[in-house]
Amino acid sequence: MGFYPDVLLYLDDEKEYQAEILRLAAARYLYTDGFDIRPASFLRYAFETFKGWLGLGNHCQQEKIQLGLLKFAYYGYLKGFSQERLSLLPFQQISASLFTYLCAPRTNQITEILQNSLIRFYVSHVQPHVATEGEPLISSDTYSFGRTWANLACWTEIPKLDPQNNALIAETAQQLKNHPSRYVFLQNSQYALAVATLWLEEIKSSRRSYRVTNFIRKLFNLSKDAKEIVEKALHFAPDIHKQDKNFFINFYLEKKDFDAAFNLIETLEDISEAITLLTTQFSKAQLLKYIKKDSSLAIALSRHYLAEDTDELDIIRFAAQFNSNLEKEFTAQGFLLLVAEKRYKEAYQLYINAEKNSAFFIADIEKLAEYFETQSIAKEKEAKLFKKQKNWEQVKSLALEGIEFIKMALLLDNRERRQELRAIHRCLYAEALIENDSNHAVENCNIGDINKSINLLRKCYFTNSMQQKTHLFLLAKGLMRQIDYQIHSLLPFSYEIHYHFEQYTKEHSTAINNVTVRLKELIALLEKTNDEKLKVILGKAYFLLGDTIKFFGLSENFHPYFEAAMKTVPTNPFYVLRCSEITESEKERARLQEKGVPLLKDLNYTVYDYDHWDCQRWWKDKIPEATPIADIHQLGIVQKSGWGINLS
């Protein structure tokens, strides 16, 4: 009997098992009686060989040793012991694939392969040597692994072998159904699942009068004994809960074993059923604990709590904890949450990136617009403080930030007051660009900044008269700075004037024309002004237009422009003296000179200074020492004073 393939009586733990492998591997000779295998001495080996020669049975016979090693290795496989040292054993008659199976984790398929291999090896190599006369022989085609113990009615020995034959399993389960004491079995084995299933079916059959759904709902009516049987079934086969998930979900929920219940719920194929169980049986705190954010279950749960018109912040905030991309499906709710949490820039990005015709709650849009408007006003106030200090770099930076804030507010809610606030910021920014540039000589002008300031100012519109006046002054000043730069870029060198003037004029005709066009635009903008500061700019524009026409010999009459300059700024001696030069009336010339020369002297200039200025006024290579006169237009006025007026 000991040599039967399903007779395994080993009791080794893993430490003992590993030690035994080393002991067997180190032995030169081995001995087995079928029940056990152990090292043998040479004398024992010789004695057994002699017995075999006499026909009395050789316990050191190679086939019996190989079967003993296989059974011992199968025992280690069943127990889940490490098989790393298995290759040390002197296996001789097993295939590489069989050895691989012995070292693999236990599965029903591998177990069946190993059991059949043991049976075939016994039948082919050992049975002929151990079978006694009259003893029925085992057939590898019909024999079930474990049948030896069934024949002996030793039913408790069968479960520990992990039997795979369904008939033997059913027979064993029935025999051990009411077994009074515990016995060894393998959890989640075929046998354990069969026993667990049998117990559960008995519980359910006792309640057949209920529909299954009703039974599940009224699971709490199970008797104490029935619950103990369920626990016993789980002890035998923990995986049995996969066969009837709803039954065990409710069983776990009744026990308040939420960990186990959730582990099953998240495996349900019907996700709506899972959501119903979660929302009715779990608290919100538990949901946050168990559900992994952005999992399919989490996404479904967030959808459960939200609808297109959901506007309750607490619900939205709770749902958002399960779905990182809540705003993609529930844009309005995602927007509401971002605004409520003061994540304003994220809310704005969501708004501008949302699909066309996406719905938002108006109150949230207005709240976000109000925030950006408030930020814009704060930047305006801060910029004006730096404006008083003439710190134009700070003004520029703050005004630009203010523009960005108010642009965002306008995109959200295009109210008139916000349009005006945008204009105020644009004016502040433009003024900073102009004033900052005015600190530098015209040859170092940042024309890009000046052009930018002009473009911004042209976009501004005000209804308040004071704001209109300030806006007009800034635009005029920016345009004049632009013209000054164009004229400076146009200036020829003195030798070009004396020797190549006609050619120079021809080559620069486009630039000359651009200057006259810009001057006429500026004149048209200011010709009706009564403001003294604007008249200074207007007078300069008239004079420069006339002087450009005169110097380059353009076909247009320059007289009216010089006269307009003098009329606009009658106290400017340079305008008066220029008019005295072009008049054809001797009497008028004398009158104008009598007026202009004293005005010139009041500025501590002489007629000699005037003549030298007049001679080289269009030279790029002026000689500063020739005359103290530099700027004939801003007389007695500090050009860098920053005449901007508060726009608010």
XYZ file of C-alpha atoms in Angstrom:
648
model
C 0.000 0.000 0.000
C 2.799 2.395 0.830
C 3.899 2.541 -2.792
C 0.502 3.653 -4.087
C 0.886 7.071 -5.786
C -1.743 8.735 -3.568
C -0.374 7.544 -0.239
C 1.446 10.578 1.188
C 1.863 10.630 4.951
C 4.480 13.381 5.245
C 4.113 15.898 8.075
C 7.160 18.115 7.395
C 6.891 21.867 7.689
C 8.852 23.945 5.189
C 12.031 24.074 7.256
C 11.982 20.302 7.707
C 11.141 19.820 4.042
C 14.131 21.880 2.874
C 16.434 20.077 5.317
C 15.187 16.695 4.094
C 15.906 17.631 0.481
C 19.503 18.413 1.415
C 19.772 15.165 3.393
C 18.433 13.070 0.508
C 20.583 14.931 -2.028
C 23.731 14.241 -0.011
C 23.057 10.494 0.280
C 24.708 8.066 -2.118
C 22.031 5.437 -1.560
C 18.328 5.844 -0.760
C 15.777 3.505 0.806
C 11.964 3.630 0.623
C 9.133 1.507 1.943
C 6.578 3.569 0.027
C 5.528 5.551 3.064
C 8.868 7.260 3.520
C 12.184 7.750 1.745
C 15.495 8.115 3.564
C 19.287 7.762 3.119
C 20.694 4.225 3.222
C 24.129 2.822 3.994
C 26.084 0.742 1.550
C 25.358 -2.395 3.582
C 21.638 -1.645 3.487
C 21.821 -1.036 -0.233
C 23.738 -4.323 -0.744
C 21.288 -6.238 1.432
C 18.250 -4.851 -0.430
C 19.873 -5.639 -3.750
C 20.473 -9.209 -2.635
C 16.846 -9.470 -1.453
C 15.698 -8.288 -4.814
C 17.868 -10.892 -6.520
C 16.134 -13.505 -4.351
C 12.725 -12.097 -5.370
C 11.913 -10.842 -1.890
C 11.594 -7.127 -2.779
C 14.270 -4.490 -3.153
C 13.548 -1.271 -1.187
C 16.497 0.467 -2.845
C 15.258 -0.325 -6.345
C 15.705 2.678 -8.647
C 12.052 2.795 -9.811
C 10.775 2.790 -6.228
C 13.270 5.498 -5.263
C 12.144 7.667 -8.199
C 8.493 7.247 -7.186
C 9.382 8.128 -3.594
C 11.163 11.289 -4.732
C 8.207 12.262 -6.932
C 5.728 11.800 -4.094
C 7.907 13.846 -1.738
C 8.254 16.619 -4.340
C 4.472 16.554 -4.929
C 3.954 16.992 -1.186
C 6.134 20.137 -1.300
C 4.137 21.369 -4.315
C 0.811 20.899 -2.492
C 2.113 22.748 0.557
C 3.403 25.632 -1.534
C 6.959 25.168 -0.262
C 9.904 26.638 -2.148
C 11.160 24.138 -4.717
C 14.431 25.901 -5.506
C 16.465 22.972 -4.108
C 14.444 20.316 -5.882
C 17.014 20.020 -8.661
C 19.500 18.652 -6.075
C 17.513 15.411 -5.803
C 18.683 12.504 -7.998
C 15.727 12.418 -10.407
C 16.400 10.156 -13.371
C 13.165 9.170 -15.026
C 11.079 12.362 -15.154
C 10.750 14.859 -18.000
C 11.821 18.487 -17.863
C 8.194 19.617 -18.195
C 7.137 17.508 -15.211
C 9.953 19.007 -13.164
C 8.748 22.490 -14.207
C 5.226 21.675 -13.010
C 6.555 20.543 -9.620
C 8.179 23.972 -9.198
C 5.125 25.957 -10.323
C 2.422 27.530 -8.111
C -0.498 25.231 -7.405
C -3.390 25.297 -9.893
C -6.082 22.727 -10.654
C -4.670 22.088 -14.108
C -1.100 21.505 -12.903
C -2.304 19.409 -9.961
C -4.217 17.112 -12.300
C -1.166 16.742 -14.557
C 1.066 15.828 -11.603
C -1.456 13.354 -10.165
C -1.857 11.606 -13.504
C 1.936 11.498 -13.884
C 2.295 9.849 -10.471
C -0.366 7.265 -11.345
C 1.232 6.483 -14.722
C 4.712 6.205 -13.201
C 3.428 3.832 -10.537
C 1.533 1.701 -13.042
C 4.420 1.539 -15.524
C 7.468 1.266 -13.265
C 6.507 0.234 -9.734
C 3.263 -1.756 -9.761
C 4.855 -4.785 -11.478
C 7.336 -5.058 -8.593
C 5.020 -4.512 -5.629
C 1.654 -5.983 -6.619
C 0.792 -9.177 -4.756
C -1.059 -12.098 -6.205
C -4.816 -11.612 -6.161
C -4.534 -7.870 -5.542
C -6.483 -5.820 -8.140
C -4.182 -3.738 -10.329
C -4.512 0.019 -10.809
C -5.292 1.290 -14.314
C -3.909 4.693 -15.247
C -7.000 5.277 -17.419
C -9.629 4.773 -14.722
C -7.919 5.314 -11.387
C -8.708 8.525 -9.478
C -5.960 10.059 -7.372
C -7.072 9.546 -3.760
C -9.170 6.467 -4.467
C -6.848 4.359 -2.280
C -8.123 6.158 0.823
C -11.734 5.938 -0.294
C -11.347 2.196 -0.611
C -10.089 2.158 2.980
C -12.855 4.540 4.099
C -10.157 6.941 5.338
C -12.012 9.919 3.964
C -10.099 12.587 5.902
C -6.906 11.695 4.007
C -8.412 12.598 0.639
C -8.897 16.425 0.968
C -5.208 17.001 1.762
C -4.269 15.449 -1.624
C -6.228 18.085 -3.626
C -8.283 15.530 -5.598
C -9.419 16.576 -9.081
C -11.962 13.864 -9.891
C -15.464 15.303 -9.452
C -17.058 11.992 -8.503
C -14.461 11.318 -5.812
C -14.791 14.891 -4.556
C -18.566 14.629 -4.289
C -18.347 11.262 -2.561
C -15.746 12.521 -0.090
C -17.682 15.708 0.636
C -20.796 13.705 1.381
C -18.898 11.330 3.654
C -17.310 14.171 5.616
C -20.410 16.346 5.679
C -21.064 15.799 9.340
C -17.554 14.860 10.370
C -17.207 15.710 14.052
C -13.602 16.873 14.007
C -11.456 19.081 11.848
C -9.348 17.606 9.098
C -6.662 18.889 6.742
C -7.763 20.379 3.408
C -6.418 22.911 0.921
C -8.235 26.241 0.848
C -9.864 27.090 -2.497
C -9.084 23.613 -3.809
C -11.610 21.764 -5.942
C -12.660 19.815 -2.890
C -12.941 22.894 -0.650
C -15.084 24.710 -3.230
C -17.322 21.673 -3.600
C -17.861 21.426 0.163
C -18.483 25.160 0.504
C -20.950 25.085 -2.392
C -22.770 22.139 -0.837
C -23.214 24.009 2.445
C -24.472 27.148 0.755
C -26.947 25.241 -1.363
C -28.370 23.666 1.747
C -28.842 27.103 3.308
C -30.524 28.428 0.192
C -32.698 25.374 -0.280
C -34.135 25.940 3.165
C -35.492 29.270 1.911
C -36.812 28.278 -1.505
C -40.145 29.849 -0.728
C -38.508 33.253 -1.329
C -37.440 34.556 -4.661
C -33.669 34.906 -4.825
C -33.823 38.678 -4.855
C -36.085 38.676 -1.839
C -33.775 36.227 -0.116
C -30.817 38.514 -0.674
C -32.700 41.483 0.666
C -33.741 39.563 3.767
C -30.404 37.993 4.408
C -30.449 39.340 7.931
C -33.138 36.711 8.672
C -30.554 33.935 8.446
C -30.288 31.987 11.642
C -27.173 32.021 13.730
C -26.424 28.446 12.646
C -26.833 29.385 8.991
C -24.422 32.281 9.381
C -21.910 29.966 11.003
C -22.200 27.642 8.020
C -21.527 30.555 5.648
C -18.445 31.432 7.679
C -17.358 27.807 7.518
C -17.836 27.783 3.746
C -15.670 30.881 3.475
C -13.045 29.234 5.630
C -12.922 26.274 3.265
C -13.021 28.289 0.056
C -12.591 32.063 0.413
C -13.027 32.387 -3.358
C -16.541 30.981 -3.206
C -17.840 34.499 -2.793
C -17.063 35.002 -6.490
C -19.726 32.433 -7.391
C -22.579 34.373 -5.797
C -21.384 37.923 -5.330
C -24.724 39.416 -4.345
C -25.234 36.816 -1.635
C -21.858 37.475 -0.070
C -21.997 41.253 -0.522
C -25.116 41.350 1.590
C -23.652 38.827 4.005
C -20.596 41.030 4.521
C -22.706 44.163 4.815
C -24.799 42.547 7.543
C -21.571 41.743 9.387
C -20.389 45.332 8.849
C -17.378 43.874 7.079
C -17.182 46.740 4.615
C -13.712 45.816 3.390
C -14.878 42.430 2.138
C -18.158 43.840 0.825
C -16.417 46.541 -1.183
C -13.891 44.112 -2.636
C -16.807 42.196 -4.133
C -18.857 45.229 -5.126
C -16.077 46.620 -7.278
C -15.997 43.351 -9.256
C -19.699 43.467 -10.202
C -20.243 43.599 -13.949
C -23.336 45.763 -13.564
C -21.809 49.043 -12.461
C -25.221 50.594 -11.779
C -25.883 47.801 -9.283
C -22.529 48.541 -7.660
C -23.389 52.245 -7.408
C -26.736 51.452 -5.799
C -25.077 49.284 -3.167
C -22.385 51.849 -2.466
C -24.720 54.805 -2.123
C -27.225 52.961 0.044
C -24.921 50.915 2.263
C -21.773 53.039 2.627
C -21.290 56.417 4.229
C -19.639 59.197 2.251
C -16.541 58.874 4.397
C -16.379 55.174 3.543
C -16.804 55.900 -0.154
C -13.834 58.250 -0.020
C -11.852 55.587 1.806
C -12.590 52.692 -0.503
C -13.031 54.073 -3.999
C -9.894 54.851 -5.963
C -10.071 58.224 -7.612
C -10.587 58.169 -11.395
C -11.362 54.438 -11.453
C -14.359 53.386 -13.549
C -16.335 52.994 -10.333
C -15.293 56.457 -9.158
C -16.313 58.035 -12.473
C -19.685 56.291 -12.342
C -20.186 57.429 -8.750
C -19.458 61.054 -9.657
C -22.057 60.786 -12.434
C -24.536 59.394 -9.942
C -24.324 62.495 -7.796
C -24.367 65.042 -10.606
C -26.798 66.174 -13.249
C -26.586 69.076 -15.713
C -28.484 71.370 -13.361
C -26.759 70.353 -10.110
C -25.638 73.529 -8.374
C -25.215 72.398 -4.753
C -21.610 73.057 -3.840
C -21.338 70.278 -1.235
C -22.530 67.656 -3.702
C -20.231 68.920 -6.443
C -17.263 69.080 -4.098
C -17.946 65.498 -2.958
C -18.303 64.196 -6.520
C -15.115 65.969 -7.577
C -13.125 63.908 -5.083
C -13.741 60.870 -7.283
C -13.170 62.423 -10.689
C -10.112 64.511 -11.572
C -11.654 65.451 -14.918
C -15.087 66.335 -13.635
C -15.209 69.521 -15.700
C -14.929 67.621 -18.994
C -18.343 66.040 -18.520
C -19.892 68.454 -16.040
C -18.385 71.737 -17.161
C -20.752 73.993 -15.249
C -20.240 72.079 -12.014
C -16.470 72.013 -12.446
C -16.516 75.753 -13.094
C -18.703 76.378 -10.041
C -16.323 74.402 -7.836
C -13.216 76.190 -9.091
C -14.805 79.574 -8.489
C -16.021 78.548 -5.035
C -12.534 77.353 -4.134
C -11.062 80.633 -5.442
C -9.061 78.831 -8.096
C -9.865 81.690 -10.423
C -7.241 81.208 -13.103
C -8.120 77.527 -13.441
C -11.782 78.494 -13.711
C -10.970 80.994 -16.446
C -8.978 78.416 -18.401
C -11.879 76.000 -18.112
C -14.241 78.671 -19.418
C -12.183 79.635 -22.465
C -11.308 76.026 -23.325
C -14.856 74.731 -22.963
C -16.629 73.430 -26.013
C -18.836 75.828 -27.904
C -22.308 76.270 -26.393
C -21.202 74.811 -23.057
C -23.574 75.850 -20.286
C -22.411 77.719 -17.183
C -24.206 79.144 -14.183
C -24.505 82.902 -14.719
C -23.805 83.692 -11.075
C -20.441 81.926 -11.265
C -19.465 83.725 -14.448
C -20.304 87.064 -12.849
C -18.435 86.144 -9.674
C -15.319 85.308 -11.664
C -15.652 88.482 -13.736
C -16.005 90.513 -10.525
C -12.831 88.944 -9.185
C -10.815 89.880 -12.266
C -12.328 93.357 -12.258
C -11.344 93.800 -8.603
C -7.823 92.664 -9.383
C -7.676 95.099 -12.268
C -8.783 98.010 -10.071
C -6.170 97.058 -7.483
C -3.481 97.111 -10.168
C -4.727 100.503 -11.341
C -4.452 101.998 -7.847
C -1.001 100.551 -7.357
C 0.136 101.805 -10.762
C -1.021 105.344 -9.956
C 1.051 105.352 -6.773
C 4.145 104.570 -8.808
C 3.063 107.138 -11.391
C 3.338 109.845 -8.730
C 6.919 108.694 -8.183
C 7.492 108.707 -11.960
C 8.517 105.070 -11.721
C 7.355 104.279 -15.225
C 8.742 100.741 -15.319
C 6.515 99.773 -12.392
C 3.574 101.637 -13.898
C 4.085 99.770 -17.148
C 4.262 96.383 -15.429
C 1.207 96.959 -13.224
C -0.881 98.489 -15.995
C -0.131 95.518 -18.228
C -1.272 93.150 -15.480
C -4.391 95.257 -15.072
C -5.092 95.022 -18.799
C -4.863 91.242 -18.671
C -7.214 91.059 -15.686
C -9.828 93.323 -17.239
C -9.592 91.485 -20.558
C -10.511 88.291 -18.732
C -13.384 90.050 -16.969
C -14.684 91.407 -20.286
C -14.515 88.031 -21.959
C -16.708 86.680 -19.171
C -19.118 89.617 -18.927
C -18.797 92.529 -21.352
C -20.193 95.344 -19.236
C -19.698 99.003 -20.158
C -17.925 99.894 -16.923
C -15.375 97.183 -17.622
C -14.775 98.496 -21.119
C -14.011 101.886 -19.602
C -11.714 100.289 -17.033
C -9.855 98.569 -19.848
C -9.430 101.946 -21.549
C -8.050 103.422 -18.308
C -5.456 100.658 -18.058
C -4.541 101.045 -21.698
C -3.986 104.755 -21.163
C -1.872 104.086 -18.085
C 0.222 101.578 -19.961
C 0.563 103.838 -22.999
C 1.532 106.788 -20.796
C 4.199 104.676 -19.099
C 5.599 103.661 -22.483
C 5.657 107.244 -23.740
C 7.037 108.832 -20.573
C 9.644 106.134 -20.124
C 10.781 106.625 -23.706
C 10.807 110.425 -23.340
C 13.594 110.057 -20.782
C 15.889 109.149 -23.667
C 17.191 111.220 -26.561
C 15.174 110.796 -29.735
C 17.963 108.800 -31.390
C 17.498 106.198 -28.637
C 13.728 106.104 -29.029
C 12.090 102.688 -28.684
C 9.789 103.178 -31.638
C 8.187 99.793 -31.018
C 6.928 100.967 -27.620
C 5.735 104.265 -29.110
C 3.827 102.512 -31.886
C 2.326 100.143 -29.320
C 1.197 103.060 -27.149
C -0.437 104.792 -30.124
C -2.284 101.622 -31.136
C -3.551 101.178 -27.576
C -4.675 104.793 -27.288
C -6.567 104.595 -30.563
C -8.605 101.728 -29.090
C -9.697 103.832 -26.122
C -12.985 105.660 -25.811
C -14.220 107.792 -22.902
C -17.456 109.605 -22.149
C -16.036 111.689 -19.297
C -14.674 115.051 -20.542
C -11.632 115.017 -18.255
C -10.754 111.511 -19.375
C -11.254 112.531 -22.998
C -8.881 115.474 -22.540
C -6.201 113.308 -20.937
C -6.602 110.643 -23.599
C -6.214 113.261 -26.345
C -3.067 114.656 -24.746
C -1.457 111.209 -24.439
C -2.295 110.344 -28.030
C -0.915 113.670 -29.252
C 2.268 113.237 -27.257
C 2.741 109.702 -28.555
C 2.158 110.783 -32.143
C 4.623 113.651 -31.776
C 7.245 111.287 -30.340
C 6.678 109.021 -33.325
C 7.095 111.969 -35.709
C 10.231 113.183 -33.925
C 11.759 109.743 -34.424
C 10.749 109.660 -38.097
C 12.280 113.083 -38.686
C 15.459 112.126 -36.840
C 15.729 108.995 -38.984
C 15.254 111.179 -42.060
C 17.957 113.758 -41.243
C 20.736 113.888 -43.857
C 24.377 114.567 -43.147
C 25.616 118.059 -44.005
C 27.652 116.848 -46.994
C 24.542 115.156 -48.412
C 22.693 118.451 -48.153
C 25.457 120.381 -49.893
C 26.412 117.895 -52.612
C 23.713 115.209 -53.069
C 20.520 116.834 -51.821
C 18.405 116.208 -54.904
C 19.385 112.533 -54.963
C 18.838 112.213 -51.192
C 15.371 113.774 -51.448
C 14.449 111.421 -54.264
C 15.675 108.319 -52.410
C 13.812 109.290 -49.226
C 10.614 110.544 -50.837
C 8.493 107.855 -49.154
C 9.847 108.660 -45.687
C 9.371 112.399 -46.327
C 5.790 111.812 -47.417
C 5.135 109.678 -44.308
C 6.292 112.542 -42.090
C 3.936 115.025 -43.765
C 1.034 112.556 -43.541
C 1.625 111.956 -39.829
C 1.907 115.694 -39.149
C -1.356 116.395 -40.945
C -3.068 113.622 -38.929
C -1.804 115.192 -35.713
C -2.924 118.655 -36.814
C -6.386 117.329 -37.681
C -6.570 115.761 -34.222
C -5.644 118.977 -32.373
C -6.693 121.894 -34.581
C -9.802 122.686 -32.535
C -8.160 122.473 -29.115
C -8.151 125.319 -26.618
C -5.828 123.554 -24.181
C -2.535 125.415 -23.798
C -0.447 122.253 -23.485
C -2.015 120.735 -26.563
C -1.474 124.018 -28.430
C 2.259 123.639 -27.825
C 2.133 120.246 -29.590
C -0.142 121.616 -32.323
C 2.148 124.589 -32.925
C 5.106 122.254 -33.217
C 3.193 120.110 -35.720
C 2.364 123.142 -37.864
C 5.958 124.354 -37.798
C 7.466 120.932 -38.590
C 5.062 120.421 -41.486
C 5.906 123.798 -42.952
C 9.618 123.296 -42.389
C 9.566 119.813 -43.975
C 7.815 121.173 -47.066
C 10.212 124.124 -47.255
C 13.432 122.176 -46.625
C 12.771 119.351 -49.093
C 11.247 121.695 -51.673
C 7.870 119.983 -51.788
C 5.198 121.404 -54.073
C 2.798 122.349 -51.290
C 2.731 125.939 -49.951
C 4.444 126.034 -46.565
C 3.438 129.606 -45.627
C 0.079 128.713 -44.037
C 1.694 126.162 -41.711
C 4.311 128.567 -40.354
C 1.628 131.190 -39.878
C -0.627 128.654 -38.131
C 2.250 127.725 -35.810
C 2.762 131.375 -34.865
C -0.954 131.896 -34.399
C -1.223 128.798 -32.184
C 1.812 129.672 -30.028
C 2.282 133.461 -30.519
C 4.959 133.685 -27.811
C 7.378 131.349 -29.558
C 10.111 133.595 -31.047
C 11.183 130.923 -33.541
C 7.719 130.756 -35.056
C 7.524 134.557 -35.175
C 10.957 134.951 -36.763
C 10.235 132.206 -39.320
C 7.089 134.062 -40.369
C 9.127 137.273 -40.631
C 11.422 135.517 -43.077
C 8.698 134.291 -45.410
C 6.449 137.356 -45.499
C 6.656 139.531 -48.631
C 5.658 142.680 -46.780
C 8.591 144.704 -45.502
C 6.343 146.342 -42.969
C 5.115 142.972 -41.672
C 8.666 141.635 -41.599
C 9.817 144.547 -39.468
C 6.841 144.141 -37.146
C 7.450 140.474 -36.656
C 11.163 140.952 -36.090
C 10.442 143.640 -33.526
C 8.227 141.116 -31.743
C 10.413 138.060 -32.186
C 13.861 139.319 -31.320
C 12.938 140.494 -27.783
C 11.183 137.173 -27.182
C 14.343 135.439 -28.322
C 16.480 137.525 -26.008
C 14.093 136.799 -23.121
C 15.233 133.178 -23.529
C 18.875 134.323 -23.372
C 19.406 133.592 -27.059
C 20.872 135.962 -29.661
C 20.083 136.445 -33.325
C 23.483 134.889 -33.988
C 22.395 131.782 -32.059
C 19.209 131.707 -34.129
C 21.086 131.918 -37.425
C 23.413 129.051 -36.523
C 20.484 126.930 -35.336
C 18.605 127.673 -38.555
C 21.609 126.745 -40.646
C 22.077 123.257 -39.187
C 18.562 122.404 -37.998
C 18.245 119.566 -40.555
C 21.747 118.210 -40.150
C 22.292 114.788 -38.680
C 25.820 115.869 -37.776
C 24.955 119.062 -35.905
C 27.708 120.991 -34.157
C 26.372 121.533 -30.603
C 28.984 124.182 -29.882
C 27.713 126.350 -32.739
C 24.546 127.320 -30.893
C 22.976 126.752 -27.460
C 19.567 126.290 -29.058
C 18.436 122.655 -28.975
C 14.637 122.486 -28.885
C 12.659 125.430 -30.234
C 9.251 124.036 -29.318
C 9.210 123.141 -25.611
C 10.204 126.597 -24.414
C 10.037 127.020 -20.675
C 8.323 123.630 -20.305
C 9.990 120.598 -18.759
C 9.267 117.984 -21.367
C 9.716 115.035 -18.929
C 7.154 116.221 -16.438
C 4.530 113.648 -17.451
C 1.426 115.731 -18.028
C -0.943 112.780 -17.722
C -4.042 113.396 -15.634
C -5.736 110.811 -13.497
C -8.169 108.918 -15.673
C -10.418 107.673 -12.897
